Each structure stands twice: as C-alpha cells, then as structure tokens.
Amino acid sequence: MLDVRQLQVFRAIAQEGSLAAAGRALHYSQPTITHHLAALEAHFNARLVRRGPRGATLTELGDALLPHAEGVLERLRHAELEVRNLAERGMRTLHIGTFPTAGALLLAPAVRRLHRQGVHISLSEGELPVLLRGLRAGELQAALVFSQPGDRLDLDEDFEVHRLLSDPLLLALSEDHPCAPLDEVPLGELRESAWVGAADPHDPCDRVLAWACGREGFEPLHVMRTDDYAVVQGLVAAGAGVALVPRLALGPHRPDLVVRPLAGPALTREISVAVLRSTSARAAQELIAALLEQAALVAERWAATD
C-alpha cells in the first residue's frame, strides 16, 4: 500500500526541485528521501522523477500523479484539523467556499446557526471557477455554486448538489434611458447600448450576456469593466451604460437606478450548495438545512417586493 510519507516526499521533490532540497524542507536525511521515492516508484513500477546535475524534475507519469498526491495530502490535512478541533474544542470544522454575492444574504446567517450547533467554519471566497477547483481538489468540503443558461455545473458523483434559490439576472438602466419606462426590456432593443461588465471578460454574467445576445444576433459592446457591483450600479445610474446584475447583488433600492427583467425566457442563476460526500454526515446536513432555510427567507422577501 502507499505510504503517506512517500506522497509527502514526492510532493516536496516536485515543489523544491531536488531531492536534497526536499530533504531540507521535510527535515529528512538524503537516504530517507531516496528510500521513500524508490518505494513509491516500485509501487507503480515506473520512473516518476528524473534526476540530473541541476536537480530533479517529474516525468510524464510523475506529472500525472502529482495532483492526486496533492489532493490526498490536502484531504488528510483537513481530516486532521477536523478531528483535532473536535477533540480539543468540541467543534467540528467545515471548509466552505462561497462566491461574493451569496456570502452576505445566504451564507452568513447559516454560519451563525452552525456556530451555535458546535460547527466551526473555515471560509474561502472566490469566483465560481476557483470554488470548483477547490471542491475537486478536496480543499473545500462544501461550496455555494451556481449554474446558468449556457453554463452547466460540472461536478461528479463525489458531490451532493442541493438547489437553494433561483437568482434572476436583471437589467440595470439609468432613469432617463429610453427603455426605462418598459415593464420588460427586449434584449434586441439594447443592440446599440454600451454595457458595463466584469473586469474579467470570462465572468459568468458576461458569458450569459454574450450567450443571450448571440441568440439575438449581436455582440454586447463593453465600455467599462469592474468587479464591484456597487460601482457597476453607480456607473449605470450616471448613464455610462447598462448592465446585467444578479438580484442578490443589487443591494438597497437606488432612486436613480431602474431595474427591469429582460423580455423572453428568464435569465437566472440556479444557486446550489455542493457538498463532498465524504464530509461528516451530521455537519453536512446541518449546513444544508441552514442554507435551505435562509434561501427560503430570501425568496419570500423577494416575492413580497415584486
């Protein structure tokens, strides 16, 4: 069977670039490093590390093994942390990721409830691609994620995915925009409009906008870009352009801003919580229950103001 120390040595060689440097990083002697590497290569019956006068590099097979080794070691680190917290503090630990617009309205109240039930939360914030990488690498046990038109959520059978909330993508306009009086705005009416988009042109909202505009036969023209939705709304209110904004990101009502749905099929983000199946069943169920309860409250609040 594989030995954890073999994987630690292999990862250290990949990170440090030589067997000697790996030994220094792990406080192992050179013979110990060589022994563990040899045992690992014997297990796979393959050369994993190429040694030369200038150091060590991974072979093609070593490159294939490295992400798996890193994932195993990261999962073990989380397991150790969770058990230690439970033993020393009486608290279980959940490593949760969230994207920015879901953190305040959905996750924060759930975290408060979980703390009361003896669950410690380790929180990471990032955009969807970062969260998905963290889930797949085992760095996160759960994360708030979303899918939307043109973007399928791609998670394998290692995860349970529980739908929480439909978050509509709404059109933000200045109060003097020609389309502001309309109850619903046909996307084709915005063919000549300037758009305020995200700093990254591959941002999910920008991708769904490009997908929807493509169905109408045009490309949106982005004139300004920012990742701060408060800045987006300020620029739109000042007449710099129009924007597609998730309802979760709108914040308090602004009298100088008009928000309208787009005509036709609704553009929505389906927000879910993805949970690694190996997560403690009790902690995972507490997280799911808390998020479902909070999502229901948000949906009720939205229904009351529509």
Coordinates of N, CA and C in Angstrom, one line a residue, residues 64-298:
A64 N 1.4 13.2 -13.9 CA 0.0 12.7 -13.8 C -0.3 12.4 -12.4
L65 N 0.7 11.9 -11.6 CA 0.4 11.5 -10.2 C 0.3 12.7 -9.3
L66 N 1.0 13.8 -9.6 CA 1.1 14.9 -8.6 C -0.2 15.5 -8.1
P67 N -1.2 15.9 -9.0 CA -2.4 16.4 -8.5 C -3.2 15.5 -7.6
H68 N -3.0 14.2 -7.8 CA -3.7 13.2 -7.0 C -3.0 13.1 -5.6
A69 N -1.7 13.2 -5.6 CA -0.9 13.2 -4.4 C -1.3 14.4 -3.5
E70 N -1.3 15.6 -4.2 CA -1.7 16.8 -3.5 C -3.1 16.7 -3.0
G71 N -4.0 16.2 -3.7 CA -5.4 16.0 -3.2 C -5.5 15.2 -2.0
V72 N -4.8 14.0 -2.0 CA -4.8 13.1 -0.9 C -4.2 13.8 0.4
L73 N -3.1 14.5 0.2 CA -2.5 15.1 1.3 C -3.3 16.3 1.9
E74 N -4.0 17.0 1.0 CA -4.9 18.1 1.4 C -6.1 17.5 2.2
R75 N -6.6 16.4 1.7 CA -7.8 15.8 2.4 C -7.3 15.3 3.8
L76 N -6.1 14.8 3.9 CA -5.7 14.3 5.2 C -5.4 15.5 6.1
R77 N -4.9 16.6 5.6 CA -4.8 17.8 6.4 C -6.1 18.3 7.0
H78 N -7.1 18.3 6.2 CA -8.4 18.7 6.6 C -9.0 17.7 7.6
A79 N -8.8 16.4 7.4 CA -9.3 15.4 8.4 C -8.6 15.6 9.7
E80 N -7.3 15.9 9.7 CA -6.6 16.1 11.0 C -7.1 17.3 11.7
L81 N -7.3 18.4 10.9 CA -7.8 19.6 11.5 C -9.2 19.4 12.1
E82 N -10.0 18.7 11.4 CA -11.4 18.5 11.9 C -11.4 17.7 13.2
V83 N -10.6 16.6 13.2 CA -10.6 15.7 14.4 C -10.0 16.4 15.6
R84 N -8.9 17.2 15.3 CA -8.3 17.9 16.4 C -9.2 19.0 17.0
N85 N -9.9 19.7 16.1 CA -10.9 20.7 16.6 C -12.0 20.0 17.5
L86 N -12.4 18.9 17.0 CA -13.5 18.2 17.7 C -13.0 17.7 19.1
A87 N -11.7 17.2 19.1 CA -11.2 16.6 20.3 C -10.8 17.7 21.3
E88 N -10.2 18.8 20.8 CA -9.7 19.9 21.7 C -10.8 20.9 22.1
R89 N -11.7 21.2 21.1 CA -12.6 22.3 21.3 C -14.1 21.9 21.3
G90 N -14.3 20.6 21.0 CA -15.7 20.1 20.9 C -16.4 20.6 19.7
M91 N -15.6 21.0 18.7 CA -16.2 21.6 17.5 C -15.8 20.8 16.2
R92 N -16.7 20.6 15.4 CA -16.4 20.1 14.1 C -16.1 21.2 13.1
T93 N -15.3 21.0 12.1 CA -14.9 22.0 11.2 C -15.4 21.7 9.8
L94 N -16.0 22.7 9.1 CA -16.4 22.6 7.7 C -15.6 23.7 6.9
H95 N -15.0 23.2 5.8 CA -14.3 24.1 4.9 C -15.2 24.5 3.8
I96 N -15.7 25.7 3.8 CA -16.8 26.1 2.9 C -16.3 27.2 2.0
G97 N -16.7 27.2 0.7 CA -16.4 28.3 -0.2 C -17.7 29.0 -0.6
T98 N -17.6 30.2 -1.0 CA -18.7 31.0 -1.4 C -18.3 32.0 -2.5
F99 N -19.2 32.3 -3.4 CA -18.9 33.5 -4.3 C -19.4 34.7 -3.7
P100 N -18.9 35.9 -4.0 CA -19.1 37.1 -3.2 C -20.6 37.4 -3.0
T101 N -21.4 37.4 -4.0 CA -22.8 37.9 -3.9 C -23.7 37.0 -3.0
A102 N -23.2 35.7 -2.8 CA -24.0 34.8 -2.0 C -23.6 34.8 -0.5
G103 N -22.4 35.4 -0.2 CA -21.9 35.3 1.1 C -22.8 36.0 2.2
A104 N -23.2 37.2 1.9 CA -23.9 38.0 2.9 C -25.3 37.5 3.1
L105 N -26.1 37.3 2.1 CA -27.5 37.0 2.2 C -27.8 35.6 2.5
L106 N -27.0 34.7 2.0 CA -27.2 33.2 2.2 C -26.3 32.6 3.2
L107 N -25.0 32.8 3.1 CA -24.1 32.0 4.0 C -24.0 32.6 5.4
A108 N -23.9 33.9 5.5 CA -23.6 34.5 6.8 C -24.7 34.0 7.9
P109 N -26.0 34.1 7.6 CA -26.9 33.6 8.6 C -26.8 32.1 8.9
A110 N -26.4 31.3 7.9 CA -26.2 29.9 8.1 C -25.0 29.6 9.0
V111 N -24.0 30.4 8.8 CA -22.8 30.3 9.6 C -23.1 30.5 11.1
R112 N -23.9 31.6 11.3 CA -24.3 31.8 12.7 C -25.0 30.7 13.3
R113 N -25.9 30.1 12.6 CA -26.7 28.9 13.1 C -25.7 27.7 13.3
L114 N -24.8 27.5 12.4 CA -23.9 26.3 12.6 C -23.0 26.5 13.8
H115 N -22.5 27.8 14.0 CA -21.7 28.0 15.2 C -22.4 27.6 16.5
R116 N -23.7 28.0 16.5 CA -24.5 27.6 17.7 C -24.6 26.1 17.9
Q117 N -24.4 25.4 16.8 CA -24.5 23.9 16.9 C -23.2 23.2 17.0
G118 N -22.1 24.0 17.3 CA -20.8 23.5 17.5 C -20.0 23.1 16.3
V119 N -20.3 23.8 15.2 CA -19.5 23.6 13.9 C -18.7 24.9 13.7
H120 N -17.4 24.7 13.5 CA -16.5 25.8 13.2 C -16.4 25.8 11.7
I121 N -16.5 27.1 11.1 CA -16.5 27.3 9.7 C -15.1 27.9 9.3
S122 N -14.5 27.3 8.3 CA -13.3 27.8 7.6 C -13.8 28.3 6.3
L123 N -13.8 29.6 6.0 CA -14.4 30.2 4.9 C -13.4 30.7 3.8
S124 N -13.7 30.3 2.6 CA -12.9 30.9 1.4 C -13.9 31.5 0.5
E125 N -13.5 32.7 0.0 CA -14.4 33.4 -1.0 C -13.6 33.4 -2.3
G126 N -14.4 33.2 -3.4 CA -13.8 33.3 -4.7 C -14.8 33.2 -5.8
E127 N -14.5 33.4 -7.0 CA -15.4 33.3 -8.1 C -15.6 31.8 -8.4
L128 N -16.6 31.5 -9.2 CA -17.0 30.1 -9.4 C -15.9 29.2 -9.9
P129 N -15.1 29.5 -10.9 CA -14.0 28.6 -11.3 C -13.1 28.2 -10.1
V130 N -12.8 29.2 -9.2 CA -11.9 29.0 -8.1 C -12.6 28.0 -7.1
L131 N -13.9 28.2 -6.9 CA -14.6 27.3 -6.0 C -14.7 25.9 -6.5
L132 N -14.9 25.7 -7.8 CA -15.0 24.4 -8.4 C -13.6 23.7 -8.3
R133 N -12.5 24.4 -8.5 CA -11.2 23.8 -8.4 C -11.0 23.4 -6.9
G134 N -11.4 24.2 -6.0 CA -11.2 23.9 -4.6 C -12.0 22.6 -4.2
L135 N -13.2 22.5 -4.7 CA -14.0 21.3 -4.5 C -13.4 20.1 -5.0
R136 N -13.0 20.2 -6.3 CA -12.4 19.0 -7.0 C -11.1 18.5 -6.3
A137 N -10.3 19.5 -5.8 CA -9.1 19.2 -5.1 C -9.2 18.7 -3.7
G138 N -10.4 18.8 -3.2 CA -10.7 18.4 -1.8 C -10.3 19.5 -0.8
E139 N -10.0 20.7 -1.3 CA -9.6 21.8 -0.4 C -10.9 22.3 0.3
L140 N -12.0 22.2 -0.3 CA -13.3 22.6 0.2 C -14.2 21.4 0.4
Q141 N -14.9 21.3 1.5 CA -15.9 20.3 1.7 C -17.2 20.6 1.2
A142 N -17.5 21.9 1.0 CA -18.8 22.4 0.5 C -18.6 23.8 -0.1
A143 N -19.4 24.1 -1.0 CA -19.4 25.5 -1.6 C -20.7 25.9 -2.1
L144 N -21.0 27.2 -2.1 CA -22.1 27.7 -2.8 C -21.7 27.9 -4.2
V145 N -22.4 27.3 -5.1 CA -22.1 27.4 -6.6 C -23.3 27.7 -7.4
F146 N -23.2 27.9 -8.7 CA -24.4 28.2 -9.5 C -24.2 27.7 -10.9
S147 N -25.3 27.5 -11.5 CA -25.3 27.2 -13.0 C -26.2 28.3 -13.6
Q148 N -26.1 28.5 -14.9 CA -27.0 29.5 -15.6 C -27.1 29.1 -17.1
P149 N -27.9 29.7 -17.8 CA -28.0 29.4 -19.2 C -26.7 29.4 -20.0
G150 N -26.4 28.4 -20.7 CA -25.1 28.3 -21.4 C -24.0 27.9 -20.6
D151 N -24.1 27.7 -19.3 CA -23.0 27.3 -18.4 C -23.6 26.1 -17.5
R152 N -23.2 24.9 -17.8 CA -23.6 23.8 -17.0 C -22.7 23.6 -15.8
L153 N -23.2 23.3 -14.6 CA -22.4 23.0 -13.5 C -21.9 21.6 -13.6
D154 N -20.6 21.4 -13.6 CA -20.0 20.1 -13.9 C -19.3 19.6 -12.6
L155 N -20.0 18.8 -11.8 CA -19.4 18.1 -10.7 C -19.8 16.7 -10.7
D156 N -18.8 15.8 -10.3 CA -19.0 14.4 -10.5 C -19.8 13.8 -9.3
E157 N -19.8 12.4 -9.2 CA -20.6 11.7 -8.2 C -20.0 11.8 -6.8
D158 N -18.8 12.4 -6.7 CA -18.3 12.6 -5.3 C -19.0 13.7 -4.5
F159 N -19.9 14.4 -5.2 CA -20.6 15.5 -4.6 C -22.1 15.4 -4.6
E160 N -22.8 15.8 -3.5 CA -24.2 16.0 -3.5 C -24.5 17.5 -3.8
V161 N -25.4 17.8 -4.7 CA -25.7 19.1 -5.1 C -27.2 19.4 -4.7
H162 N -27.4 20.4 -3.8 CA -28.8 20.7 -3.4 C -29.1 22.1 -3.8
R163 N -30.2 22.3 -4.6 CA -30.6 23.6 -5.1 C -31.2 24.4 -4.0
L164 N -30.8 25.7 -4.0 CA -31.2 26.6 -2.9 C -32.2 27.7 -3.4
L165 N -31.8 28.3 -4.6 CA -32.5 29.6 -4.9 C -32.3 29.9 -6.4
S166 N -33.3 30.4 -7.0 CA -33.2 31.0 -8.4 C -32.9 32.5 -8.3
D167 N -31.8 32.9 -8.8 CA -31.4 34.3 -8.7 C -31.5 34.9 -10.1
P168 N -32.5 35.8 -10.3 CA -32.7 36.3 -11.6 C -31.6 37.3 -12.0
L169 N -31.2 37.3 -13.2 CA -30.2 38.3 -13.8 C -31.1 39.5 -14.4
L170 N -31.0 40.6 -13.8 CA -31.8 41.8 -14.1 C -31.0 42.8 -14.9
L171 N -31.8 43.6 -15.6 CA -31.2 44.7 -16.4 C -31.2 46.0 -15.6
A172 N -30.0 46.6 -15.4 CA -29.9 47.9 -14.7 C -29.8 49.0 -15.7
L173 N -30.6 50.0 -15.6 CA -30.6 51.2 -16.5 C -30.6 52.5 -15.7
S174 N -30.2 53.5 -16.4 CA -30.3 54.9 -15.8 C -31.8 55.3 -15.9
E175 N -32.3 56.2 -15.1 CA -33.7 56.5 -15.1 C -34.1 57.2 -16.3
D176 N -33.2 57.8 -17.1 CA -33.5 58.5 -18.3 C -33.2 57.7 -19.6
H177 N -32.9 56.4 -19.4 CA -32.7 55.5 -20.6 C -34.0 55.3 -21.3
P178 N -34.0 55.3 -22.6 CA -35.2 55.1 -23.4 C -36.0 53.9 -23.1
C179 N -35.4 52.8 -22.6 CA -36.1 51.6 -22.2 C -36.6 51.6 -20.8
A180 N -36.3 52.6 -20.0 CA -36.6 52.6 -18.6 C -38.2 52.6 -18.4
P181 N -39.0 53.2 -19.2 CA -40.5 53.1 -19.0 C -41.1 51.7 -19.2
L182 N -40.3 50.8 -19.9 CA -40.9 49.5 -20.2 C -40.9 48.6 -19.0
D183 N -42.0 47.7 -18.9 CA -42.0 46.8 -17.8 C -41.0 45.6 -18.0
E184 N -40.8 45.2 -19.2 CA -39.8 44.2 -19.6 C -39.1 44.8 -20.8
V185 N -37.8 44.6 -20.9 CA -37.0 45.1 -22.0 C -36.5 44.0 -22.9
P186 N -37.0 44.1 -24.2 CA -36.4 43.1 -25.2 C -34.9 43.3 -25.4
L187 N -34.2 42.3 -25.3 CA -32.7 42.4 -25.4 C -32.3 43.0 -26.8
G188 N -33.1 42.8 -27.8 CA -32.8 43.4 -29.1 C -32.8 44.9 -29.1
E189 N -33.6 45.5 -28.1 CA -33.6 47.0 -28.0 C -32.3 47.6 -27.5
L190 N -31.5 46.7 -27.0 CA -30.2 47.2 -26.4 C -29.0 46.9 -27.4
R191 N -29.3 46.6 -28.6 CA -28.3 46.3 -29.6 C -27.2 47.4 -29.7
E192 N -27.6 48.6 -29.6 CA -26.7 49.7 -29.8 C -26.2 50.3 -28.4
S193 N -26.6 49.7 -27.3 CA -26.2 50.2 -26.0 C -24.8 49.8 -25.6
A194 N -24.2 50.6 -24.8 CA -22.9 50.3 -24.2 C -23.2 49.5 -22.9
W195 N -22.3 48.6 -22.5 CA -22.5 47.8 -21.4 C -21.4 47.9 -20.4
V196 N -21.7 47.9 -19.1 CA -20.7 47.9 -18.0 C -20.6 46.4 -17.6
G197 N -19.4 45.8 -17.7 CA -19.2 44.4 -17.4 C -18.2 44.2 -16.3
A198 N -17.9 42.9 -16.1 CA -16.9 42.5 -15.1 C -15.5 42.7 -15.6
A199 N -14.6 42.8 -14.7 CA -13.2 43.0 -15.0 C -12.7 41.9 -15.9
D200 N -13.1 40.7 -15.6 CA -12.7 39.5 -16.4 C -13.8 39.2 -17.4
P201 N -13.4 39.3 -18.7 CA -14.4 39.1 -19.7 C -15.0 37.7 -19.7
H202 N -14.4 36.8 -19.0 CA -14.9 35.4 -18.8 C -15.8 35.3 -17.6
D203 N -16.1 36.4 -17.0 CA -17.0 36.3 -15.8 C -18.4 35.7 -16.2
P204 N -19.0 34.9 -15.3 CA -20.2 34.2 -15.6 C -21.3 35.1 -16.1
C205 N -21.5 36.3 -15.5 CA -22.6 37.2 -16.0 C -22.3 37.7 -17.4
D206 N -21.0 37.9 -17.7 CA -20.6 38.4 -19.1 C -20.9 37.2 -20.1
R207 N -20.6 36.0 -19.6 CA -20.7 34.9 -20.5 C -22.2 34.6 -20.8
V208 N -23.1 34.8 -19.8 CA -24.5 34.5 -20.1 C -25.1 35.7 -20.9
L209 N -24.5 36.9 -20.7 CA -25.0 38.0 -21.6 C -24.5 37.8 -23.0
A210 N -23.3 37.4 -23.2 CA -22.8 37.1 -24.6 C -23.7 36.0 -25.2
W211 N -24.0 34.9 -24.4 CA -24.9 33.8 -24.9 C -26.2 34.3 -25.3
A212 N -26.9 35.2 -24.5 CA -28.2 35.7 -24.8 C -28.2 36.7 -26.0
C213 N -27.2 37.5 -26.1 CA -27.1 38.5 -27.2 C -26.8 37.7 -28.5
G214 N -26.0 36.7 -28.4 CA -25.7 35.8 -29.6 C -27.0 35.3 -30.2
R215 N -27.9 34.9 -29.3 CA -29.2 34.4 -29.8 C -30.0 35.5 -30.5
E216 N -29.7 36.7 -30.2 CA -30.4 37.8 -30.8 C -29.6 38.4 -32.0
G217 N -28.4 37.8 -32.3 CA -27.7 38.2 -33.5 C -26.7 39.3 -33.3
F218 N -26.3 39.7 -32.1 CA -25.3 40.7 -31.9 C -24.4 40.4 -30.7
E219 N -23.3 41.2 -30.6 CA -22.4 41.1 -29.5 C -22.5 42.4 -28.7
P220 N -22.5 42.2 -27.3 CA -22.6 43.4 -26.5 C -21.3 44.2 -26.5
L221 N -21.4 45.5 -26.5 CA -20.2 46.4 -26.5 C -19.9 46.8 -25.1
H222 N -18.8 46.3 -24.5 CA -18.5 46.7 -23.2 C -17.6 47.9 -23.2
V223 N -18.0 48.9 -22.5 CA -17.2 50.2 -22.4 C -16.4 50.4 -21.1
M224 N -16.9 49.7 -20.1 CA -16.2 49.8 -18.8 C -16.3 48.5 -18.1
R225 N -15.4 48.2 -17.2 CA -15.4 46.9 -16.5 C -15.0 47.1 -15.1
T226 N -15.7 46.4 -14.2 CA -15.3 46.4 -12.8 C -16.0 45.2 -12.1
D227 N -15.3 44.7 -11.0 CA -15.9 43.6 -10.3 C -16.7 44.0 -9.1
D228 N -16.9 45.3 -8.9 CA -17.6 45.8 -7.7 C -19.0 46.2 -8.2
Y229 N -20.0 45.5 -7.7 CA -21.4 45.7 -8.2 C -21.9 47.1 -7.8
A230 N -21.4 47.6 -6.7 CA -21.8 49.0 -6.3 C -21.3 50.0 -7.3
V231 N -20.1 49.8 -7.8 CA -19.5 50.6 -8.8 C -20.3 50.5 -10.1
V232 N -20.6 49.2 -10.5 CA -21.4 49.0 -11.7 C -22.7 49.8 -11.6
Q233 N -23.4 49.7 -10.5 CA -24.7 50.5 -10.4 C -24.5 52.0 -10.4
G234 N -23.4 52.4 -9.8 CA -23.1 53.9 -9.9 C -22.9 54.3 -11.3
L235 N -22.1 53.5 -12.1 CA -21.8 53.9 -13.5 C -23.1 53.9 -14.3
V236 N -23.9 52.9 -14.1 CA -25.2 52.8 -14.8 C -26.1 54.0 -14.5
A237 N -26.2 54.3 -13.2 CA -27.0 55.4 -12.8 C -26.5 56.7 -13.4
A238 N -25.2 56.8 -13.6 CA -24.6 58.1 -14.2 C -24.8 58.1 -15.8
G239 N -25.3 57.0 -16.3 CA -25.5 57.0 -17.8 C -24.4 56.4 -18.6
A240 N -23.4 55.8 -17.9 CA -22.2 55.3 -18.6 C -22.6 54.1 -19.5
G241 N -23.7 53.4 -19.2 CA -24.0 52.2 -19.9 C -25.1 51.4 -19.2
V242 N -25.5 50.2 -19.6 CA -26.4 49.4 -19.0 C -25.7 48.2 -18.5
A243 N -26.3 47.4 -17.6 CA -25.6 46.2 -17.0 C -26.6 45.1 -16.7
L244 N -26.1 43.9 -16.7 CA -26.8 42.7 -16.2 C -26.3 42.4 -14.8
V245 N -27.2 42.4 -13.9 CA -26.8 42.3 -12.5 C -27.7 41.2 -11.8
P246 N -27.1 40.3 -11.1 CA -27.8 39.3 -10.3 C -28.6 40.0 -9.2
R247 N -29.8 39.5 -8.9 CA -30.6 40.2 -7.9 C -30.0 40.2 -6.6
L248 N -29.2 39.1 -6.2 CA -28.5 39.0 -5.0 C -27.5 40.2 -4.8
A249 N -27.0 40.7 -5.9 CA -26.0 41.8 -5.9 C -26.6 43.2 -5.9
L250 N -27.9 43.3 -6.0 CA -28.4 44.7 -6.2 C -28.3 45.5 -4.9
G251 N -28.5 45.0 -3.7 CA -28.4 45.8 -2.5 C -29.7 46.7 -2.4
P252 N -29.6 47.7 -1.5 CA -30.7 48.6 -1.3 C -31.2 49.3 -2.5
H253 N -32.4 49.6 -2.6 CA -33.0 50.3 -3.7 C -32.4 51.7 -3.9
R254 N -32.0 52.0 -5.2 CA -31.5 53.3 -5.5 C -32.5 54.1 -6.4
P255 N -32.9 55.3 -6.0 CA -33.9 56.0 -6.7 C -33.4 56.5 -8.1
D256 N -32.1 56.5 -8.3 CA -31.5 56.9 -9.6 C -31.3 55.8 -10.5
L257 N -31.7 54.6 -10.2 CA -31.5 53.4 -11.0 C -32.8 52.7 -11.2
V258 N -33.0 52.2 -12.5 CA -34.1 51.5 -12.9 C -33.7 50.0 -13.1
V259 N -34.4 49.1 -12.5 CA -34.1 47.7 -12.7 C -35.3 47.0 -13.3
R260 N -35.1 46.3 -14.5 CA -36.1 45.6 -15.2 C -35.7 44.2 -15.6
P261 N -36.7 43.3 -15.7 CA -36.4 42.0 -16.3 C -36.3 42.1 -17.8
L262 N -35.5 41.2 -18.4 CA -35.5 41.1 -19.8 C -36.7 40.4 -20.3
A263 N -37.2 40.8 -21.5 CA -38.4 40.1 -22.0 C -37.9 38.7 -22.6
G264 N -38.8 37.8 -22.6 CA -38.5 36.4 -23.1 C -38.1 35.5 -22.0
P265 N -37.5 34.4 -22.3 CA -37.2 33.4 -21.3 C -36.3 34.0 -20.2
A266 N -36.6 33.8 -19.0 CA -35.9 34.4 -17.9 C -34.4 34.0 -17.9
L267 N -33.5 34.9 -17.6 CA -32.1 34.6 -17.4 C -31.9 34.5 -15.9
T268 N -31.6 33.3 -15.4 CA -31.5 33.2 -13.9 C -30.2 32.3 -13.6
R269 N -29.7 32.5 -12.5 CA -28.6 31.7 -11.9 C -29.3 30.7 -10.9
E270 N -29.1 29.4 -11.1 CA -29.6 28.5 -10.1 C -28.5 28.2 -9.1
I271 N -28.7 28.8 -7.9 CA -27.7 28.7 -6.8 C -28.0 27.4 -6.0
S272 N -26.9 26.7 -5.8 CA -26.9 25.4 -5.1 C -25.8 25.4 -4.1
V273 N -25.9 24.4 -3.2 CA -24.7 24.1 -2.3 C -24.2 22.7 -2.7
A274 N -23.0 22.6 -3.0 CA -22.3 21.3 -3.4 C -21.6 20.8 -2.2
V275 N -21.8 19.6 -1.8 CA -21.2 19.0 -0.5 C -20.4 17.8 -0.9
L276 N -19.2 17.7 -0.5 CA -18.4 16.5 -0.7 C -19.0 15.3 0.1
R277 N -19.3 14.2 -0.6 CA -20.0 13.1 0.1 C -19.2 12.5 1.3
S278 N -17.9 12.7 1.3 CA -17.2 12.2 2.5 C -17.2 13.1 3.7
T279 N -17.9 14.2 3.6 CA -18.0 15.1 4.7 C -18.9 14.5 5.8
S280 N -18.5 14.8 7.0 CA -19.3 14.3 8.2 C -20.8 14.5 7.9
A281 N -21.6 13.4 8.0 CA -23.0 13.5 7.6 C -23.7 14.5 8.4
R282 N -23.5 14.5 9.7 CA -24.2 15.4 10.6 C -23.9 16.9 10.2
A283 N -22.6 17.2 10.1 CA -22.2 18.6 9.8 C -22.8 19.0 8.4
A284 N -22.7 18.1 7.4 CA -23.2 18.4 6.1 C -24.7 18.7 6.1
Q285 N -25.5 17.8 6.8 CA -26.9 18.0 6.9 C -27.3 19.3 7.6
E286 N -26.5 19.7 8.6 CA -26.8 20.9 9.3 C -26.5 22.1 8.4
L287 N -25.5 22.1 7.6 CA -25.2 23.1 6.7 C -26.3 23.2 5.6
I288 N -26.7 22.1 5.0 CA -27.8 22.1 4.0 C -29.1 22.7 4.6
A289 N -29.4 22.2 5.8 CA -30.7 22.7 6.4 C -30.6 24.2 6.6
A290 N -29.5 24.7 7.1 CA -29.4 26.1 7.4 C -29.5 27.0 6.1
L291 N -28.8 26.5 5.1 CA -28.9 27.2 3.8 C -30.2 27.2 3.2
L292 N -30.9 26.0 3.2 CA -32.3 25.9 2.7 C -33.2 26.9 3.4
E293 N -33.1 27.0 4.7 CA -33.9 27.9 5.5 C -33.7 29.3 5.1
Q294 N -32.4 29.7 5.0 CA -32.1 31.1 4.6 C -32.5 31.4 3.2
A295 N -32.4 30.5 2.3 CA -32.8 30.7 0.9 C -34.3 30.9 0.8
A296 N -35.0 30.1 1.6 CA -36.5 30.3 1.6 C -36.9 31.7 2.1
L297 N -36.2 32.2 3.1 CA -36.5 33.5 3.6 C -36.2 34.6 2.5
V298 N -35.1 34.4 1.8 CA -34.7 35.4 0.8 C -35.8 35.4 -0.3

